Amino acid sequence: MTTRSGFIALAGRPNVGKSTLVNAMVGRKVAIVSDKPQTTRRAIRGVATTEDTQLVLVDLPGVQRPRDALTERMQARVEREVAEDDGVLFVLNAEEGVGPGDRWIARVLERVTVPVVIAVNKIDRVREPRLLEVLVEAAGLGVGDDVFPVSARTGKGVGPLLEHLRSLLPEGPFFFPPEAPSDQPLEVLLAELIREQILRRTFQEVPHAVEVVVEEIEDRGDDVIVRARAWTETESQKAILIGKGGRMIRAVGTAARRALAQELGRPVHLDLTVDVRRKWRADERLLDRLGIE
Ligand code: GDP
Ligand code: MG
């Protein structure tokens, strides 16, 4: 049997639904989702395998103008990754239409040599006349030969998009075992699940200031002990994350423990501590250690 395989990178402004779309295409949750920008700091891959094709989805961070060391790295990563992929899926938000941020990304993508496919996401949020307008605006961006209207939330249109992306893949062997949904180390996946719970409960600068590292996973057979540390940049962020009388961190811990138990299929004891690491976002050495390139 001839197999096809390859990588498709997702580009798009924060919050357009890239992570949700990866999850919808893979058929399970591999990339964490939140309504806060910059949720995805790492190029998490989702793997969608059929009998004869393996589509590896690279969930890129939102393309943004560089501001600090972290966003500069993101930007560099986007450009580097895209050059090595078999195609780019450029995701737009139907509800918001095409804006300056999308046009800026389109200009970045004009320079890539691989095929660009546009997905107009969140079509469940707009009526048909508005959708048609956005589809025309999307085609007017000047990148991408095909525009697919989709809803990552309801799954509408995701099938035809997947089929098209698969058709872009070259012949070749699979990169991952067919059953593998993701290439993330377990520590990273668990840390992201914990961070997702923090993102849900914090506001303003706090979500972006927090990084979670899983330091130890102790498998005891019947249950699993997970030791994790949440880093904040300042004492006041730490105080917010802990909350009055520890209320916030307990709520995070309870929800995260549930998410981890669901992922691991066993009860989890979560040992979550909060620490301050000043300016971790500008600290290149720490970024290296965390695997953020
Ligand atoms: P990313 O930053 O591009 O990765 O965006 P996310 O996947 O994290 O999604 C951002 C927000 O949009 C989340 O609240 C999602 O639940 C929501 N979202 C994503 N796709 C859809 C969709 O098709 N319809 C609706 N209504 N909401 C969506
Ligand atoms: Mg994301």
mmCIF file of C-alpha atoms and ligand atoms in Angstrom:
data_model
loop_
_atom_site.group_PDB
_atom_site.id
_atom_site.type_symbol
_atom_site.label_atom_id
_atom_site.label_comp_id
_atom_site.label_asym_id
_atom_site.label_seq_id
_atom_site.Cartn_x
_atom_site.Cartn_y
_atom_site.Cartn_z
ATOM 1 C CA MET A 1 0.000 0.000 0.000
ATOM 2 C CA THR A 2 1.327 3.475 -0.857
ATOM 3 C CA THR A 3 1.266 5.790 2.138
ATOM 4 C CA ARG A 4 1.422 9.572 2.267
ATOM 5 C CA SER A 5 2.646 11.635 5.166
ATOM 6 C CA GLY A 6 3.693 15.142 5.968
ATOM 7 C CA PHE A 7 3.479 18.261 8.068
ATOM 8 C CA ILE A 8 0.988 21.080 7.875
ATOM 9 C CA ALA A 9 1.601 24.187 9.975
ATOM 10 C CA LEU A 10 -1.261 26.218 11.374
ATOM 11 C CA ALA A 11 -0.809 29.975 11.180
ATOM 12 C CA GLY A 12 -3.228 32.594 12.377
ATOM 13 C CA ARG A 13 -3.855 35.301 14.888
ATOM 14 C CA PRO A 14 -4.258 34.265 18.512
ATOM 15 C CA ASN A 15 -7.749 33.113 19.393
ATOM 16 C CA VAL A 16 -8.960 32.289 15.870
ATOM 17 C CA GLY A 17 -9.289 28.647 16.934
ATOM 18 C CA LYS A 18 -6.124 26.924 15.716
ATOM 19 C CA SER A 19 -5.802 24.651 18.731
ATOM 20 C CA THR A 20 -9.486 23.774 18.634
ATOM 21 C CA LEU A 21 -9.176 22.976 14.937
ATOM 22 C CA VAL A 22 -6.202 20.680 15.576
ATOM 23 C CA ASN A 23 -8.231 18.869 18.185
ATOM 24 C CA ALA A 24 -11.175 18.588 15.778
ATOM 25 C CA MET A 25 -8.971 17.185 13.028
ATOM 26 C CA VAL A 26 -7.156 14.749 15.285
ATOM 27 C CA GLY A 27 -10.384 13.710 16.945
ATOM 28 C CA ARG A 28 -9.186 14.251 20.494
ATOM 29 C CA LYS A 29 -7.722 16.904 22.685
ATOM 30 C CA VAL A 30 -4.017 17.314 22.048
ATOM 31 C CA ALA A 31 -3.563 21.064 22.078
ATOM 32 C CA ILE A 32 -4.861 23.106 24.958
ATOM 33 C CA VAL A 33 -7.549 25.614 24.232
ATOM 34 C CA SER A 34 -8.295 28.927 25.839
ATOM 35 C CA ASP A 35 -9.867 32.242 25.004
ATOM 36 C CA LYS A 36 -6.669 34.049 26.002
ATOM 37 C CA PRO A 37 -4.043 34.844 23.365
ATOM 38 C CA GLN A 38 -0.639 33.176 23.496
ATOM 39 C CA THR A 39 -2.032 29.973 24.967
ATOM 40 C CA THR A 40 0.169 27.960 22.679
ATOM 41 C CA ARG A 41 3.846 28.652 23.210
ATOM 42 C CA ARG A 42 5.148 25.429 21.748
ATOM 43 C CA ALA A 43 4.636 23.893 18.338
ATOM 44 C CA ILE A 44 2.478 21.064 19.610
ATOM 45 C CA ARG A 45 1.814 18.470 16.975
ATOM 46 C CA GLY A 46 -1.410 16.670 16.496
ATOM 47 C CA VAL A 47 -1.309 13.536 14.374
ATOM 48 C CA ALA A 48 -4.310 12.513 12.278
ATOM 49 C CA THR A 49 -3.765 9.073 10.811
ATOM 50 C CA THR A 50 -5.978 7.130 8.423
ATOM 51 C CA GLU A 51 -5.225 3.778 6.837
ATOM 52 C CA ASP A 52 -2.923 5.327 4.218
ATOM 53 C CA THR A 53 -2.186 8.917 5.248
ATOM 54 C CA GLN A 54 -0.577 10.549 8.235
ATOM 55 C CA LEU A 55 -1.128 14.258 8.623
ATOM 56 C CA VAL A 56 1.011 15.920 11.292
ATOM 57 C CA LEU A 57 -0.393 19.258 12.415
ATOM 58 C CA VAL A 58 1.902 21.835 13.901
ATOM 59 C CA ASP A 59 -0.049 24.125 16.148
ATOM 60 C CA LEU A 60 2.033 27.266 15.834
ATOM 61 C CA PRO A 61 1.805 30.192 18.187
ATOM 62 C CA GLY A 62 -0.028 33.174 16.764
ATOM 63 C CA VAL A 63 2.155 35.192 14.435
ATOM 64 C CA GLN A 64 2.819 38.509 16.121
ATOM 65 C CA ARG A 65 5.104 41.454 15.907
ATOM 66 C CA PRO A 66 8.050 40.767 18.220
ATOM 67 C CA ARG A 67 7.820 42.481 21.604
ATOM 68 C CA ASP A 68 9.918 40.550 24.100
ATOM 69 C CA ALA A 69 12.334 37.636 23.826
ATOM 70 C CA LEU A 70 9.464 35.158 23.894
ATOM 71 C CA THR A 71 7.487 36.616 21.011
ATOM 72 C CA GLU A 72 10.673 37.069 19.015
ATOM 73 C CA ARG A 73 11.343 33.393 19.416
ATOM 74 C CA MET A 74 7.777 32.591 18.414
ATOM 75 C CA GLN A 75 8.124 34.657 15.281
ATOM 76 C CA ALA A 76 11.419 33.042 14.339
ATOM 77 C CA ARG A 77 9.887 29.641 14.969
ATOM 78 C CA VAL A 78 6.884 30.324 12.761
ATOM 79 C CA GLU A 79 9.072 31.317 9.847
ATOM 80 C CA ARG A 80 11.455 28.400 10.348
ATOM 81 C CA GLU A 81 8.742 25.769 10.709
ATOM 82 C CA VAL A 82 6.734 26.938 7.745
ATOM 83 C CA ALA A 83 9.769 26.597 5.486
ATOM 84 C CA GLU A 84 10.035 22.908 6.369
ATOM 85 C CA ASP A 85 6.394 21.950 6.056
ATOM 86 C CA ASP A 86 4.326 20.520 3.206
ATOM 87 C CA GLY A 87 1.735 23.211 3.518
ATOM 88 C CA VAL A 88 0.328 25.926 5.698
ATOM 89 C CA LEU A 89 -3.182 26.151 7.039
ATOM 90 C CA PHE A 90 -3.948 29.827 7.611
ATOM 91 C CA VAL A 91 -6.861 30.145 10.011
ATOM 92 C CA LEU A 92 -9.181 33.157 10.039
ATOM 93 C CA ASN A 93 -12.082 34.035 12.303
ATOM 94 C CA ALA A 94 -15.433 34.396 10.489
ATOM 95 C CA GLU A 95 -16.905 36.334 13.378
ATOM 96 C CA GLU A 96 -14.232 39.048 13.229
ATOM 97 C CA GLY A 97 -13.638 39.049 9.493
ATOM 98 C CA VAL A 98 -10.280 39.840 7.908
ATOM 99 C CA GLY A 99 -8.308 42.497 9.803
ATOM 100 C CA PRO A 100 -4.862 44.120 9.809
ATOM 101 C CA GLY A 101 -3.358 41.229 11.816
ATOM 102 C CA ASP A 102 -4.529 38.734 9.200
ATOM 103 C CA ARG A 103 -3.119 40.887 6.402
ATOM 104 C CA TRP A 104 0.210 41.063 8.196
ATOM 105 C CA ILE A 105 0.343 37.246 8.421
ATOM 106 C CA ALA A 106 -0.693 37.011 4.768
ATOM 107 C CA ARG A 107 2.333 39.107 3.882
ATOM 108 C CA VAL A 108 4.585 36.722 5.867
ATOM 109 C CA LEU A 109 2.991 33.776 4.039
ATOM 110 C CA GLU A 110 3.372 35.365 0.609
ATOM 111 C CA ARG A 111 7.047 34.514 0.881
ATOM 112 C CA VAL A 112 6.595 30.791 1.573
ATOM 113 C CA THR A 113 6.875 28.332 -1.278
ATOM 114 C CA VAL A 114 4.594 25.593 0.107
ATOM 115 C CA PRO A 115 0.838 25.596 -0.610
ATOM 116 C CA VAL A 116 -1.265 27.794 1.648
ATOM 117 C CA VAL A 117 -4.834 26.763 2.490
ATOM 118 C CA ILE A 118 -7.217 29.111 4.264
ATOM 119 C CA ALA A 119 -9.769 27.955 6.827
ATOM 120 C CA VAL A 120 -12.417 30.473 7.844
ATOM 121 C CA ASN A 121 -13.300 29.207 11.323
ATOM 122 C CA LYS A 122 -16.201 29.826 13.735
ATOM 123 C CA ILE A 123 -18.821 29.776 10.976
ATOM 124 C CA ASP A 124 -21.292 28.690 13.670
ATOM 125 C CA ARG A 125 -21.126 32.315 14.874
ATOM 126 C CA VAL A 126 -22.170 34.088 11.660
ATOM 127 C CA ARG A 127 -25.081 34.108 9.219
ATOM 128 C CA GLU A 128 -24.646 33.215 5.580
ATOM 129 C CA PRO A 129 -24.489 36.735 4.037
ATOM 130 C CA ARG A 130 -21.732 37.734 6.459
ATOM 131 C CA LEU A 131 -19.910 34.435 5.855
ATOM 132 C CA LEU A 132 -19.942 35.068 2.112
ATOM 133 C CA GLU A 133 -18.428 38.511 2.707
ATOM 134 C CA VAL A 134 -15.653 37.037 4.829
ATOM 135 C CA LEU A 135 -14.953 34.319 2.255
ATOM 136 C CA VAL A 136 -14.510 37.026 -0.378
ATOM 137 C CA GLU A 137 -12.225 39.016 1.972
ATOM 138 C CA ALA A 138 -10.225 35.826 2.607
ATOM 139 C CA ALA A 139 -9.783 35.163 -1.089
ATOM 140 C CA GLY A 140 -8.696 38.797 -1.451
ATOM 141 C CA LEU A 141 -5.733 38.260 0.899
ATOM 142 C CA GLY A 142 -3.763 37.045 -2.075
ATOM 143 C CA VAL A 143 -2.453 33.878 -0.435
ATOM 144 C CA GLY A 144 -3.945 30.413 -0.603
ATOM 145 C CA ASP A 145 -5.660 28.774 -3.519
ATOM 146 C CA ASP A 146 -8.470 27.281 -1.488
ATOM 147 C CA VAL A 147 -10.728 28.683 1.208
ATOM 148 C CA PHE A 148 -12.626 26.301 3.495
ATOM 149 C CA PRO A 149 -15.415 27.509 5.799
ATOM 150 C CA VAL A 150 -15.309 25.454 9.013
ATOM 151 C CA SER A 151 -16.464 25.293 12.584
ATOM 152 C CA ALA A 152 -13.870 23.647 14.807
ATOM 153 C CA ARG A 153 -16.511 23.661 17.539
ATOM 154 C CA THR A 154 -19.291 21.805 15.690
ATOM 155 C CA GLY A 155 -17.050 19.964 13.223
ATOM 156 C CA LYS A 156 -18.874 21.411 10.237
ATOM 157 C CA GLY A 157 -16.652 21.548 7.143
ATOM 158 C CA VAL A 158 -13.731 19.883 8.929
ATOM 159 C CA GLY A 159 -14.023 16.678 6.823
ATOM 160 C CA PRO A 160 -13.521 18.344 3.415
ATOM 161 C CA LEU A 161 -10.681 20.473 4.829
ATOM 162 C CA LEU A 162 -8.922 17.355 6.159
ATOM 163 C CA GLU A 163 -9.361 15.608 2.846
ATOM 164 C CA HIS A 164 -7.814 18.541 1.013
ATOM 165 C CA LEU A 165 -4.859 18.783 3.412
ATOM 166 C CA ARG A 166 -4.222 15.054 2.991
ATOM 167 C CA SER A 167 -4.090 15.523 -0.771
ATOM 168 C CA LEU A 168 -1.158 17.925 -0.307
ATOM 169 C CA LEU A 169 1.020 15.317 1.400
ATOM 170 C CA PRO A 170 3.797 13.626 -0.518
ATOM 171 C CA GLU A 171 4.190 9.858 -0.682
ATOM 172 C CA GLY A 172 6.213 8.584 2.236
ATOM 173 C CA PRO A 173 6.262 6.420 5.354
ATOM 174 C CA PHE A 174 4.507 7.394 8.592
ATOM 175 C CA PHE A 175 6.483 9.446 11.108
ATOM 176 C CA PHE A 176 4.594 8.220 14.157
ATOM 177 C CA PRO A 177 2.908 4.988 15.197
ATOM 178 C CA PRO A 178 -0.648 5.084 13.767
ATOM 179 C CA GLU A 179 -2.201 5.219 17.251
ATOM 180 C CA ALA A 180 -0.098 8.179 18.447
ATOM 181 C CA PRO A 181 -2.183 11.347 18.719
ATOM 182 C CA SER A 182 0.743 13.619 19.599
ATOM 183 C CA ASP A 183 4.521 13.651 19.886
ATOM 184 C CA GLN A 184 4.596 15.642 23.108
ATOM 185 C CA PRO A 185 6.394 14.155 26.076
ATOM 186 C CA LEU A 186 3.924 13.262 28.823
ATOM 187 C CA GLU A 187 5.435 15.907 31.138
ATOM 188 C CA VAL A 188 4.642 18.632 28.615
ATOM 189 C CA LEU A 189 1.099 17.429 27.997
ATOM 190 C CA LEU A 190 0.375 17.267 31.738
ATOM 191 C CA ALA A 191 1.966 20.679 32.342
ATOM 192 C CA GLU A 192 -0.209 22.157 29.601
ATOM 193 C CA LEU A 193 -3.341 20.643 31.121
ATOM 194 C CA ILE A 194 -2.453 22.262 34.437
ATOM 195 C CA ARG A 195 -1.692 25.592 32.747
ATOM 196 C CA GLU A 196 -5.043 25.409 30.976
ATOM 197 C CA GLN A 197 -6.791 25.459 34.357
ATOM 198 C CA ILE A 198 -4.731 28.484 35.422
ATOM 199 C CA LEU A 199 -5.605 30.319 32.187
ATOM 200 C CA ARG A 200 -9.294 29.705 32.824
ATOM 201 C CA ARG A 201 -9.204 31.351 36.217
ATOM 202 C CA THR A 202 -6.781 34.254 35.883
ATOM 203 C CA PHE A 203 -6.985 37.593 34.133
ATOM 204 C CA GLN A 204 -4.973 40.469 32.665
ATOM 205 C CA GLU A 205 -1.239 39.869 32.727
ATOM 206 C CA VAL A 206 -1.318 36.833 35.021
ATOM 207 C CA PRO A 207 -2.122 34.131 32.401
ATOM 208 C CA HIS A 208 0.847 35.160 30.268
ATOM 209 C CA ALA A 209 3.168 35.401 33.232
ATOM 210 C CA VAL A 210 2.639 31.798 34.330
ATOM 211 C CA GLU A 211 4.607 28.814 33.134
ATOM 212 C CA VAL A 212 4.091 25.292 34.454
ATOM 213 C CA VAL A 213 6.763 22.614 34.670
ATOM 214 C CA VAL A 214 5.998 19.015 35.612
ATOM 215 C CA GLU A 215 9.031 17.936 37.602
ATOM 216 C CA GLU A 216 8.121 14.371 38.436
ATOM 217 C CA ILE A 217 5.620 11.728 37.433
ATOM 218 C CA GLU A 218 5.598 8.817 39.863
ATOM 219 C CA ASP A 219 3.564 5.901 38.577
ATOM 220 C CA ARG A 220 2.430 3.782 41.523
ATOM 221 C CA GLY A 221 0.338 1.363 39.494
ATOM 222 C CA ASP A 222 -3.083 2.111 40.952
ATOM 223 C CA ASP A 223 -2.501 5.838 40.935
ATOM 224 C CA VAL A 224 -0.022 8.470 39.815
ATOM 225 C CA ILE A 225 1.711 11.223 41.752
ATOM 226 C CA VAL A 226 2.429 14.350 39.701
ATOM 227 C CA ARG A 227 4.731 17.045 41.080
ATOM 228 C CA ALA A 228 4.483 20.343 39.300
ATOM 229 C CA ARG A 229 5.637 23.911 39.754
ATOM 230 C CA ALA A 230 3.923 27.023 38.468
ATOM 231 C CA TRP A 231 6.310 29.907 37.850
ATOM 232 C CA THR A 232 5.123 33.490 38.033
ATOM 233 C CA GLU A 233 7.177 36.590 37.310
ATOM 234 C CA THR A 234 6.328 38.627 40.402
ATOM 235 C CA GLU A 235 5.339 38.178 44.039
ATOM 236 C CA SER A 236 1.995 39.856 43.382
ATOM 237 C CA GLN A 237 1.199 37.404 40.558
ATOM 238 C CA LYS A 238 2.143 34.583 42.895
ATOM 239 C CA ALA A 239 -0.241 35.972 45.515
ATOM 240 C CA ILE A 240 -3.041 36.160 42.925
ATOM 241 C CA LEU A 241 -2.412 32.603 41.781
ATOM 242 C CA ILE A 242 -2.476 31.309 45.341
ATOM 243 C CA GLY A 243 -5.535 33.392 46.207
ATOM 244 C CA LYS A 244 -7.062 34.340 49.549
ATOM 245 C CA GLY A 245 -6.316 31.529 51.953
ATOM 246 C CA GLY A 246 -5.130 29.390 49.027
ATOM 247 C CA ARG A 247 -8.549 29.363 47.413
ATOM 248 C CA MET A 248 -7.362 29.947 43.838
ATOM 249 C CA ILE A 249 -4.584 27.375 43.805
ATOM 250 C CA ARG A 250 -6.898 24.812 45.411
ATOM 251 C CA ALA A 251 -9.486 25.373 42.670
ATOM 252 C CA VAL A 252 -6.790 25.090 39.999
ATOM 253 C CA GLY A 253 -5.421 21.964 41.666
ATOM 254 C CA THR A 254 -8.805 20.256 41.904
ATOM 255 C CA ALA A 255 -9.690 20.927 38.273
ATOM 256 C CA ALA A 256 -6.191 20.025 37.059
ATOM 257 C CA ARG A 257 -6.185 16.796 39.063
ATOM 258 C CA ARG A 258 -9.424 15.805 37.324
ATOM 259 C CA ALA A 259 -7.997 16.636 33.890
ATOM 260 C CA LEU A 260 -4.820 14.679 34.617
ATOM 261 C CA ALA A 261 -6.776 11.691 35.937
ATOM 262 C CA GLN A 262 -8.862 11.670 32.768
ATOM 263 C CA GLU A 263 -5.726 11.803 30.626
ATOM 264 C CA LEU A 264 -3.929 9.076 32.600
ATOM 265 C CA GLY A 265 -6.996 6.929 33.225
ATOM 266 C CA ARG A 266 -6.151 6.631 36.915
ATOM 267 C CA PRO A 267 -6.510 8.675 40.102
ATOM 268 C CA VAL A 268 -3.894 11.412 40.393
ATOM 269 C CA HIS A 269 -2.332 13.088 43.394
ATOM 270 C CA LEU A 270 -1.212 16.511 42.272
ATOM 271 C CA ASP A 271 1.466 18.340 44.206
ATOM 272 C CA LEU A 272 1.389 21.870 42.770
ATOM 273 C CA THR A 273 3.623 24.624 44.147
ATOM 274 C CA VAL A 274 3.892 28.246 43.061
ATOM 275 C CA ASP A 275 7.234 30.022 42.772
ATOM 276 C CA VAL A 276 8.524 33.342 41.528
ATOM 277 C CA ARG A 277 11.070 33.476 38.777
ATOM 278 C CA ARG A 278 11.622 37.072 37.805
ATOM 279 C CA LYS A 279 11.417 37.846 34.102
ATOM 280 C CA TRP A 280 11.328 34.221 32.994
ATOM 281 C CA ARG A 281 9.940 35.349 29.661
ATOM 282 C CA ALA A 282 13.057 37.357 28.875
ATOM 283 C CA ASP A 283 15.373 34.684 30.289
ATOM 284 C CA GLU A 284 16.828 32.884 27.294
ATOM 285 C CA ARG A 285 18.426 30.144 29.401
ATOM 286 C CA LEU A 286 15.182 29.275 31.100
ATOM 287 C CA LEU A 287 13.358 29.292 27.755
ATOM 288 C CA ASP A 288 15.925 26.787 26.477
ATOM 289 C CA ARG A 289 15.453 24.580 29.494
ATOM 290 C CA LEU A 290 11.689 24.660 29.048
ATOM 291 C CA GLY A 291 12.134 23.674 25.425
ATOM 292 C CA ILE A 292 10.631 26.879 24.066
ATOM 293 C CA GLU A 293 12.647 27.695 20.991
HETATM 294 P P1 GDP B 1 -5.923 29.663 19.064
HETATM 295 O O1 GDP B 1 -5.356 30.744 19.907
HETATM 296 O O2 GDP B 1 -5.983 30.089 17.618
HETATM 297 O O3 GDP B 1 -5.256 28.333 19.227
HETATM 298 O O4 GDP B 1 -7.450 29.517 19.495
HETATM 299 P P2 GDP B 1 -8.135 28.415 20.433
HETATM 300 O O5 GDP B 1 -8.251 27.116 19.717
HETATM 301 O O6 GDP B 1 -7.447 28.428 21.757
HETATM 302 O O7 GDP B 1 -9.627 29.017 20.518
HETATM 303 C C1 GDP B 1 -9.891 30.315 21.012
HETATM 304 C C2 GDP B 1 -11.330 30.393 21.485
HETATM 305 O O8 GDP B 1 -12.235 30.258 20.371
HETATM 306 C C3 GDP B 1 -11.729 29.289 22.457
HETATM 307 O O9 GDP B 1 -12.593 29.849 23.406
HETATM 308 C C4 GDP B 1 -12.455 28.285 21.584
HETATM 309 O O10 GDP B 1 -13.399 27.517 22.287
HETATM 310 C C5 GDP B 1 -13.151 29.200 20.583
HETATM 311 N N1 GDP B 1 -13.399 28.535 19.289
HETATM 312 C C6 GDP B 1 -12.522 27.858 18.531
HETATM 313 N N2 GDP B 1 -13.105 27.385 17.411
HETATM 314 C C7 GDP B 1 -14.404 27.776 17.453
HETATM 315 C C8 GDP B 1 -15.543 27.602 16.578
HETATM 316 O O11 GDP B 1 -15.489 26.966 15.512
HETATM 317 N N3 GDP B 1 -16.708 28.179 16.972
HETATM 318 C C9 GDP B 1 -16.816 28.883 18.134
HETATM 319 N N4 GDP B 1 -18.009 29.406 18.423
HETATM 320 N N5 GDP B 1 -15.785 29.052 18.974
HETATM 321 C C10 GDP B 1 -14.594 28.516 18.653
HETATM 322 MG MG MG B 2 -3.648 27.779 20.398
#
